[in-house]
Amino acid sequence: MKSKYDVVVIGAGCIGVSVASHLGEMGCTNVLVIEKEKMIGTGATAKCAGGVRAQFSTPINIHMSHYSINEFEKLDAEYGIQFVQCGYLFVVRTEEQKAQYLRNMEIQKKYGVDVRFVSKDEISKLAPNYGLEKVLGGTFGAKDGLVDPYMMVDAYFKKSRKMNIEFETDMPCTGLKVSSGKITHVVTPRGEIACDYIVNAAGPFAKEIGAFAGVEIPIEPLRRMITTTGALDFISDAFPMVVDVTTGMYMHKEGNGLLIGLANNDEKPGYDETIDNEFLDTMLMTALEVMPYLENAEIKTKYPGTWAGLYETTPDHHSIIDRVPNLNNFIIAGGFSGHGLMHAPAAGQAAAELIVKGKSDTFDLQPVRFSRFAEGDLTVERNVI
Ligand SMILES: Cc1cc2nc3c(=O)[nH]c(=O)nc-3n(C[C@H](O)[C@H](O)[C@H](O)COP(=O)(O)OP(=O)(O)OC[C@H]3O[C@@H](n4cnc5c(N)ncnc54)[C@H](O)[C@@H]3O)c2cc1C
């Protein structure tokens, strides 16, 4: 490890490794990524469901998805990240939902998303045994799908290492030194590291990193749970990610069975990652509502068949990719609000451009600027799970 780097990236989840790799591709290789855990990619990234979609309601999120899907295709060809384009299906059961999702679809189509409205009949073919009671149809994005979070982190790690970017694990950032409106050093138990820039890629811990420099970052950690089933004979590789708009429950193929997720809307911000058994009961009851067939399925109710992880949520469900005002060499790449894996390639490109070029050429980062919270100028992403 050197005593000075051009960039120190804090956090080696999917965002940190993507930022490092994109910096390297832009010729900035004097980069150190530090990770508090013993291994990289064990935070929110390891807990995530692996979903990738372009079906959002705002242009910035759609644009970031397009960029990322394109990059996932390339990474899959080069590194085998298990990117499967099985599609995302949002199932609607009321006229109000249908109108909302048709409106979303218009925006998506305007920005080039391959999406169409499918009938109840088509849903029964796309997702066999899905409960069809009151179903009015759904929106289906054929290019959406699933990616393996571990393989993706590994791919960016390997790419970064090829460019001699350095990684240190078991190395928490415990402080930041600030002088004349700049971060000068990252403080760690193994000493202080001088740097020209830092990137806060600490995921659900982004707020803590901000606090080291007196910056209040509105990113809150929120527990989210996932459970899985044993083998189910109707599951094929073509089974899409299915989201029940009424309940927010999502399910997709996992091994020979299903992975099932549901947000607890009463969850309070915090770092608790234990399994909430009471809410697990709610998840199972909801799963039976949306897919009654699961009555006969084996549900893996204990870890590792059920687990909890942390979302990193902002008030408007958009990320923050920006410099901190008045602390210009402090870049935030966080707050993805449940979409960090699918937006990691785009986030890496945008953050690297902010450092290397001074601004992003690829994205209009206005909707994800830091100052929007102080300005009260928020555009809420409606299509969140
Ligand atoms: C249950 C669940 C399901 C999800 N499903 C999806 C999905 O289907 N699709 C999708 O796109 N997203 C999904 N997400 C969200 C996605 O997982 C996150 O948005 C994404 O992983 C964030 O990546 P990250 O690199 O910012 O955070 P992390 O993966 O948490 O990485 C941050 C890293 O920073 C490290 N760190 C923290 N503090 C410090 C410190 N002081 N010093 C050094 N290192 C530090 C942490 O140890 C961690 O490794 C899901 C999340 C959960 C919990």
Coordinates of C-alpha atoms and ligand atoms in Angstrom, one line a residue:
M1 CA 0.0 0.0 0.0
K2 CA 1.3 3.5 -0.9
S3 CA 0.9 6.6 1.3
K4 CA -0.9 8.6 -1.4
Y5 CA -3.4 7.8 -4.1
D6 CA -5.3 9.8 -6.7
V7 CA -8.5 8.2 -5.5
V8 CA -9.5 6.3 -2.4
V9 CA -12.8 4.4 -2.9
I10 CA -14.5 3.5 0.4
G11 CA -16.4 0.3 0.2
A12 CA -15.9 -2.7 -2.1
G13 CA -19.5 -3.7 -3.0
C14 CA -20.8 -3.6 -6.5
I15 CA -20.6 0.2 -6.6
G16 CA -17.1 0.5 -5.3
V17 CA -15.6 -2.1 -7.6
S18 CA -17.5 -0.6 -10.6
V19 CA -16.2 2.9 -9.8
A20 CA -12.6 1.5 -9.5
S21 CA -12.9 -0.4 -12.8
H22 CA -14.3 2.6 -14.7
L23 CA -11.6 4.9 -13.3
G24 CA -9.0 2.4 -14.5
E25 CA -10.6 2.4 -18.0
M26 CA -10.3 6.2 -18.1
G27 CA -6.6 5.9 -17.3
C28 CA -6.9 6.7 -13.6
T29 CA -5.2 3.7 -12.0
N30 CA -3.5 5.1 -8.9
V31 CA -6.6 4.0 -7.0
L32 CA -7.1 2.2 -3.7
V33 CA -10.4 0.5 -2.7
I34 CA -10.7 -0.1 1.1
E35 CA -13.2 -2.5 2.6
K36 CA -14.0 -2.9 6.3
E37 CA -14.9 -6.6 6.0
K38 CA -12.5 -9.5 5.4
M39 CA -13.8 -10.0 1.9
I40 CA -15.2 -7.8 -0.8
G41 CA -18.8 -7.8 -1.9
T42 CA -20.3 -9.1 1.3
G43 CA -22.5 -6.1 2.1
A44 CA -25.9 -5.3 0.5
T45 CA -24.6 -6.6 -2.8
A46 CA -24.4 -10.2 -1.4
K47 CA -28.0 -10.0 0.0
C48 CA -29.6 -8.7 -3.2
A49 CA -32.0 -10.5 -5.5
G50 CA -30.0 -9.9 -8.6
G51 CA -32.8 -8.2 -10.5
V52 CA -32.0 -6.0 -13.5
R53 CA -34.7 -3.9 -15.3
A54 CA -35.2 -0.8 -17.4
Q55 CA -38.9 -0.5 -16.4
F56 CA -38.6 2.7 -14.3
S57 CA -40.7 5.9 -14.2
T58 CA -38.0 8.5 -14.6
P59 CA -35.6 9.1 -17.6
I60 CA -32.4 9.1 -15.4
N61 CA -33.2 5.6 -14.0
I62 CA -34.1 4.3 -17.5
H63 CA -30.9 5.8 -19.0
M64 CA -28.8 4.2 -16.2
S65 CA -30.5 0.9 -16.8
H66 CA -29.9 1.0 -20.6
Y67 CA -26.2 1.7 -20.0
S68 CA -25.9 -1.0 -17.4
I69 CA -27.8 -3.7 -19.4
N70 CA -25.5 -3.0 -22.3
E71 CA -22.5 -3.4 -20.0
F72 CA -23.9 -6.6 -18.3
E73 CA -24.1 -8.2 -21.8
K74 CA -20.4 -7.4 -22.4
L75 CA -19.3 -8.5 -19.0
D76 CA -21.3 -11.7 -19.4
A77 CA -19.5 -12.5 -22.7
E78 CA -16.1 -11.7 -21.2
Y79 CA -16.4 -13.0 -17.6
G80 CA -19.6 -15.1 -17.5
I81 CA -21.5 -13.1 -14.9
Q82 CA -24.6 -15.2 -15.5
F83 CA -26.7 -12.4 -16.9
V84 CA -30.0 -14.1 -17.9
Q85 CA -32.5 -11.9 -19.8
C86 CA -35.7 -13.7 -18.6
G87 CA -37.6 -10.5 -18.4
Y88 CA -39.5 -8.5 -15.7
L89 CA -43.2 -8.8 -15.4
F90 CA -45.2 -6.2 -13.3
V91 CA -48.7 -7.7 -12.7
V92 CA -51.6 -5.3 -12.2
R93 CA -54.9 -6.1 -10.6
T94 CA -56.8 -2.8 -10.5
E95 CA -57.8 -0.2 -13.2
E96 CA -55.8 2.4 -11.3
Q97 CA -52.6 0.2 -11.3
K98 CA -53.2 -0.5 -15.0
A99 CA -53.4 3.2 -15.8
Q100 CA -50.3 3.9 -13.8
Y101 CA -48.3 1.1 -15.5
L102 CA -49.5 2.1 -18.9
R103 CA -48.3 5.7 -18.2
N104 CA -44.9 4.3 -17.1
M105 CA -44.8 2.2 -20.3
E106 CA -45.3 5.3 -22.4
I107 CA -42.3 7.0 -20.7
Q108 CA -40.3 3.8 -21.0
K109 CA -41.1 3.5 -24.7
K110 CA -40.2 7.1 -25.3
Y111 CA -36.7 6.3 -24.0
G112 CA -36.3 3.2 -26.0
V113 CA -37.3 0.5 -23.5
D114 CA -38.5 -2.8 -25.0
V115 CA -41.7 -3.2 -23.0
R116 CA -45.2 -4.3 -23.8
F117 CA -48.6 -4.8 -22.1
V118 CA -49.4 -8.6 -21.8
S119 CA -52.7 -10.2 -21.2
K120 CA -53.8 -12.5 -18.4
D121 CA -53.4 -15.4 -20.8
E122 CA -49.9 -14.5 -21.7
I123 CA -49.0 -14.1 -18.0
S124 CA -50.2 -17.7 -17.4
K125 CA -47.7 -18.8 -20.1
L126 CA -44.8 -16.6 -19.0
A127 CA -45.2 -17.5 -15.3
P128 CA -46.9 -20.8 -14.9
N129 CA -49.0 -21.2 -11.7
Y130 CA -49.0 -17.5 -10.9
G131 CA -52.3 -16.6 -9.2
L132 CA -54.5 -14.9 -11.8
E133 CA -57.4 -13.8 -9.6
K134 CA -58.5 -10.3 -10.6
V135 CA -55.4 -9.9 -12.8
L136 CA -55.9 -7.4 -15.6
G137 CA -52.5 -7.9 -17.3
G138 CA -49.0 -6.7 -16.8
T139 CA -46.0 -4.9 -18.4
F140 CA -43.3 -7.1 -19.6
G141 CA -39.7 -6.0 -20.4
A142 CA -38.0 -8.9 -22.3
K143 CA -34.5 -7.5 -22.0
D144 CA -34.7 -7.2 -18.2
G145 CA -33.5 -10.1 -16.1
L146 CA -31.2 -11.4 -13.5
V147 CA -27.4 -11.2 -12.8
D148 CA -25.2 -13.0 -10.3
P149 CA -24.0 -10.3 -7.8
Y150 CA -20.9 -12.3 -6.8
M151 CA -19.9 -12.9 -10.4
M152 CA -20.4 -9.3 -11.2
V153 CA -18.3 -8.0 -8.3
D154 CA -15.6 -10.6 -9.2
A155 CA -15.6 -9.4 -12.8
Y156 CA -15.0 -5.7 -11.9
F157 CA -12.4 -6.8 -9.3
K158 CA -10.5 -8.8 -11.9
K159 CA -10.7 -6.0 -14.4
S160 CA -9.4 -3.5 -11.8
R161 CA -6.6 -5.8 -10.7
K162 CA -5.5 -6.1 -14.4
M163 CA -5.0 -2.4 -14.3
N164 CA -3.1 -2.6 -11.0
I165 CA -5.8 -0.9 -8.9
E166 CA -5.2 -1.9 -5.3
F167 CA -7.7 -3.4 -2.8
E168 CA -7.3 -3.6 1.0
T169 CA -9.8 -5.6 3.0
D170 CA -10.3 -5.7 6.8
M171 CA -9.5 -2.0 6.5
P172 CA -12.3 0.4 7.7
C173 CA -12.3 4.1 7.1
T174 CA -12.6 5.4 10.6
G175 CA -12.3 9.1 9.8
L176 CA -11.6 11.8 7.2
K177 CA -9.2 14.7 7.5
V178 CA -10.5 17.9 6.0
S179 CA -8.4 21.0 5.2
S180 CA -9.3 24.1 3.2
G181 CA -12.5 22.7 1.8
K182 CA -10.9 19.4 0.7
I183 CA -10.6 15.9 2.1
T184 CA -6.8 15.4 2.5
H185 CA -6.6 12.0 4.2
V186 CA -8.6 8.9 4.8
V187 CA -8.0 7.7 8.3
T188 CA -7.8 3.9 9.0
P189 CA -6.5 1.7 11.8
R190 CA -3.5 1.1 9.6
G191 CA -2.6 4.7 9.2
E192 CA -3.7 7.8 7.2
I193 CA -3.8 7.7 3.4
A194 CA -3.4 10.9 1.5
C195 CA -5.7 11.3 -1.6
D196 CA -6.8 13.8 -4.2
Y197 CA -10.4 12.3 -4.2
I198 CA -12.5 10.0 -2.2
V199 CA -15.6 8.1 -3.4
N200 CA -18.1 7.2 -0.7
A201 CA -19.3 3.8 -1.9
A202 CA -20.2 2.5 1.5
G203 CA -23.8 1.5 0.6
P204 CA -26.0 1.5 3.7
F205 CA -23.1 3.0 5.7
A206 CA -22.8 6.1 3.4
K207 CA -24.2 8.4 6.0
E208 CA -21.5 7.4 8.5
I209 CA -18.8 8.2 6.0
G210 CA -20.4 11.6 5.4
A211 CA -20.5 12.3 9.2
F212 CA -16.7 11.9 9.3
A213 CA -16.5 15.1 7.2
G214 CA -19.5 16.8 8.8
V215 CA -21.7 16.1 5.8
E216 CA -25.3 15.0 6.4
I217 CA -26.1 12.4 3.7
P218 CA -29.8 11.5 3.5
I219 CA -29.3 7.8 2.9
E220 CA -31.0 5.5 5.4
P221 CA -30.4 1.8 5.9
L222 CA -33.6 -0.3 5.7
R223 CA -33.9 -4.0 6.4
R224 CA -35.3 -6.0 3.5
M225 CA -36.0 -9.8 3.6
I226 CA -35.9 -12.6 1.1
T227 CA -37.0 -16.3 1.4
T228 CA -36.6 -19.2 -1.0
T229 CA -38.4 -22.4 -1.8
G230 CA -37.3 -26.0 -2.5
A231 CA -37.5 -27.4 -6.1
L232 CA -40.7 -26.7 -8.1
D233 CA -41.3 -28.7 -11.2
F234 CA -42.8 -25.8 -13.3
I235 CA -39.8 -23.5 -13.0
S236 CA -37.7 -23.1 -16.1
D237 CA -34.9 -20.7 -17.1
A238 CA -37.6 -18.6 -18.9
F239 CA -39.5 -17.9 -15.7
P240 CA -39.3 -14.1 -15.4
M241 CA -38.9 -11.8 -12.4
V242 CA -42.6 -11.3 -11.4
V243 CA -43.7 -8.3 -9.3
D244 CA -47.2 -8.2 -7.9
V245 CA -48.0 -4.5 -7.9
T246 CA -50.8 -4.9 -5.3
T247 CA -48.6 -6.3 -2.6
G248 CA -45.1 -5.4 -3.8
M249 CA -44.1 -9.1 -3.6
Y250 CA -41.5 -10.2 -6.2
M251 CA -40.4 -13.7 -7.2
H252 CA -37.9 -15.2 -9.6
K253 CA -36.2 -18.5 -10.3
E254 CA -33.5 -19.4 -7.8
G255 CA -31.9 -22.8 -8.3
N256 CA -34.8 -25.1 -9.1
G257 CA -37.2 -23.1 -7.0
L258 CA -38.2 -19.5 -6.3
L259 CA -36.7 -16.6 -4.5
I260 CA -39.4 -14.4 -2.9
G261 CA -39.1 -10.9 -1.5
L262 CA -41.3 -8.4 0.1
A263 CA -40.7 -5.0 1.7
N264 CA -42.0 -4.4 5.2
N265 CA -43.4 -0.8 4.9
D266 CA -43.3 -0.4 8.7
E267 CA -39.6 -1.1 8.9
K268 CA -37.7 1.7 10.6
P269 CA -34.2 2.8 9.5
G270 CA -31.4 0.8 11.2
Y271 CA -28.7 -1.7 10.8
D272 CA -30.5 -4.8 12.0
E273 CA -30.0 -7.6 9.5
T274 CA -31.5 -10.4 11.6
I275 CA -34.5 -12.4 10.2
D276 CA -37.8 -10.9 11.4
N277 CA -39.9 -14.1 11.9
E278 CA -43.1 -12.2 12.4
F279 CA -42.7 -10.5 9.1
L280 CA -41.6 -13.8 7.5
D281 CA -45.1 -15.0 8.3
T282 CA -46.6 -12.0 6.5
M283 CA -44.3 -12.8 3.5
L284 CA -45.5 -16.4 3.4
M285 CA -49.2 -15.4 3.7
T286 CA -48.7 -12.9 0.9
A287 CA -46.8 -15.5 -1.2
L288 CA -49.9 -17.8 -1.0
E289 CA -52.1 -14.9 -2.1
V290 CA -50.1 -14.2 -5.2
M291 CA -49.3 -17.8 -6.0
P292 CA -51.7 -20.2 -4.2
Y293 CA -49.8 -23.1 -5.8
L294 CA -47.0 -22.5 -3.2
E295 CA -49.3 -24.2 -0.6
N296 CA -47.5 -27.4 -1.4
A297 CA -44.0 -26.0 -1.7
E298 CA -41.1 -26.4 0.8
I299 CA -40.2 -23.0 2.1
K300 CA -36.7 -22.6 3.5
T301 CA -37.6 -20.5 6.5
K302 CA -34.1 -20.5 8.1
Y303 CA -30.8 -19.0 7.1
P304 CA -29.4 -19.5 4.5
G305 CA -32.7 -20.1 2.8
T306 CA -34.1 -16.9 4.3
W307 CA -32.0 -13.8 4.9
A308 CA -32.2 -10.1 5.5
G309 CA -30.1 -7.3 4.1
L310 CA -30.0 -3.5 4.0
Y311 CA -31.4 -1.2 1.3
E312 CA -29.7 2.2 1.1
T313 CA -32.7 4.5 0.7
T314 CA -33.1 8.2 -0.2
P315 CA -36.3 10.2 0.3
D316 CA -37.1 10.2 -3.5
H317 CA -35.7 6.7 -4.3
H318 CA -33.1 8.1 -6.6
S319 CA -29.4 7.7 -6.1
I320 CA -26.9 10.4 -5.3
I321 CA -24.0 10.6 -7.7
D322 CA -22.3 14.0 -7.2
R323 CA -19.6 15.9 -5.5
V324 CA -20.4 17.3 -2.1
P325 CA -20.9 21.1 -2.4
N326 CA -18.0 22.9 -0.6
L327 CA -16.1 19.7 -0.4
N328 CA -15.4 19.2 -4.1
N329 CA -13.1 16.1 -3.9
F330 CA -15.7 14.1 -2.0
I331 CA -17.8 12.1 -4.4
I332 CA -21.0 10.2 -3.3
A333 CA -22.1 7.2 -5.3
G334 CA -24.9 5.8 -3.1
G335 CA -28.6 5.8 -2.1
F336 CA -29.7 3.4 -4.9
S337 CA -32.9 2.5 -3.0
G338 CA -33.0 -1.1 -4.1
H339 CA -31.5 -0.6 -7.6
G340 CA -27.8 -0.5 -6.8
L341 CA -26.8 -3.8 -8.5
M342 CA -28.6 -3.0 -11.7
H343 CA -27.2 0.5 -11.8
A344 CA -23.7 -0.3 -10.7
P345 CA -22.1 -0.1 -14.2
A346 CA -23.8 3.3 -14.8
A347 CA -22.8 4.6 -11.4
G348 CA -19.2 3.5 -11.9
Q349 CA -19.1 5.3 -15.3
A350 CA -20.7 8.5 -13.9
A351 CA -18.6 8.7 -10.8
A352 CA -15.4 8.1 -12.7
E353 CA -16.4 10.8 -15.2
L354 CA -16.9 13.3 -12.4
I355 CA -13.4 12.7 -11.3
V356 CA -11.5 12.3 -14.6
K357 CA -13.5 14.8 -16.7
G358 CA -15.0 17.1 -14.1
K359 CA -18.5 16.2 -15.3
S360 CA -20.4 13.3 -16.7
D361 CA -20.7 13.1 -20.5
T362 CA -22.8 10.0 -20.4
F363 CA -25.5 11.0 -18.0
D364 CA -27.4 14.2 -17.1
L365 CA -26.8 13.9 -13.4
Q366 CA -29.1 16.8 -12.5
P367 CA -31.9 14.5 -11.0
V368 CA -29.3 12.7 -8.8
R369 CA -27.4 15.8 -7.6
F370 CA -26.8 16.1 -3.9
S371 CA -28.2 19.6 -3.5
R372 CA -31.8 18.5 -4.5
F373 CA -32.6 17.7 -0.9
A374 CA -31.7 21.1 0.4
E375 CA -33.5 22.7 -2.5
G376 CA -36.6 20.6 -1.9
D377 CA -36.6 19.7 -5.6
L378 CA -37.2 16.0 -5.6
T379 CA -38.6 13.8 -8.4
V380 CA -39.9 10.6 -6.8
E381 CA -39.2 7.3 -8.6
R382 CA -42.6 5.6 -8.4
N383 CA -41.6 2.2 -9.7
V384 CA -39.8 0.8 -6.6
I385 CA -40.1 -2.6 -5.0
Ligands
LIG1 C1 -32.9 -8.0 0.1 C2 -32.3 -7.1 -1.0 C3 -32.7 -7.3 -2.3 C4 -32.2 -6.4 -3.3 N1 -32.5 -6.7 -4.6 C5 -31.9 -5.9 -5.6 C6 -32.2 -6.2 -7.0 O1 -32.9 -7.2 -7.3 N2 -31.6 -5.5 -7.9 C7 -30.8 -4.4 -7.6 O2 -30.3 -3.7 -8.4 N3 -30.5 -4.1 -6.3 C8 -31.1 -4.9 -5.3 N4 -30.8 -4.6 -4.0 C9 -30.1 -3.4 -3.7 C10 -28.6 -3.6 -3.9 O3 -28.2 -4.8 -3.2 C11 -27.8 -2.4 -3.4 O4 -28.3 -1.2 -4.0 C12 -26.3 -2.5 -3.8 O5 -25.8 -3.7 -3.4 C13 -25.6 -1.4 -3.2 O6 -24.2 -1.6 -3.5 P1 -23.1 -0.9 -2.7 O7 -21.8 -1.3 -3.2 O8 -23.4 0.6 -2.6 O9 -23.3 -1.4 -1.2 P2 -22.7 -2.7 -0.4 O10 -22.7 -3.9 -1.2 O11 -23.2 -2.7 0.9 O12 -21.1 -2.2 -0.3 C14 -20.7 -1.2 0.5 C15 -19.4 -1.7 1.1 O13 -18.9 -0.7 2.0 C16 -18.3 -1.3 3.1 N5 -18.1 -0.3 4.1 C17 -19.1 0.2 4.9 N6 -18.6 1.1 5.7 C18 -17.2 1.1 5.5 C19 -16.1 1.8 6.1 N7 -16.3 2.6 7.1 N8 -14.9 1.5 5.7 C20 -14.7 0.6 4.6 N9 -15.7 -0.1 4.1 C21 -16.9 0.2 4.5 C22 -19.2 -2.4 3.4 O14 -18.7 -3.4 4.2 C23 -19.7 -2.9 2.1 O15 -18.9 -4.0 1.6 C24 -31.3 -5.4 -3.0 C25 -30.9 -5.2 -1.6 C26 -31.4 -6.0 -0.6 C27 -31.0 -5.8 0.8

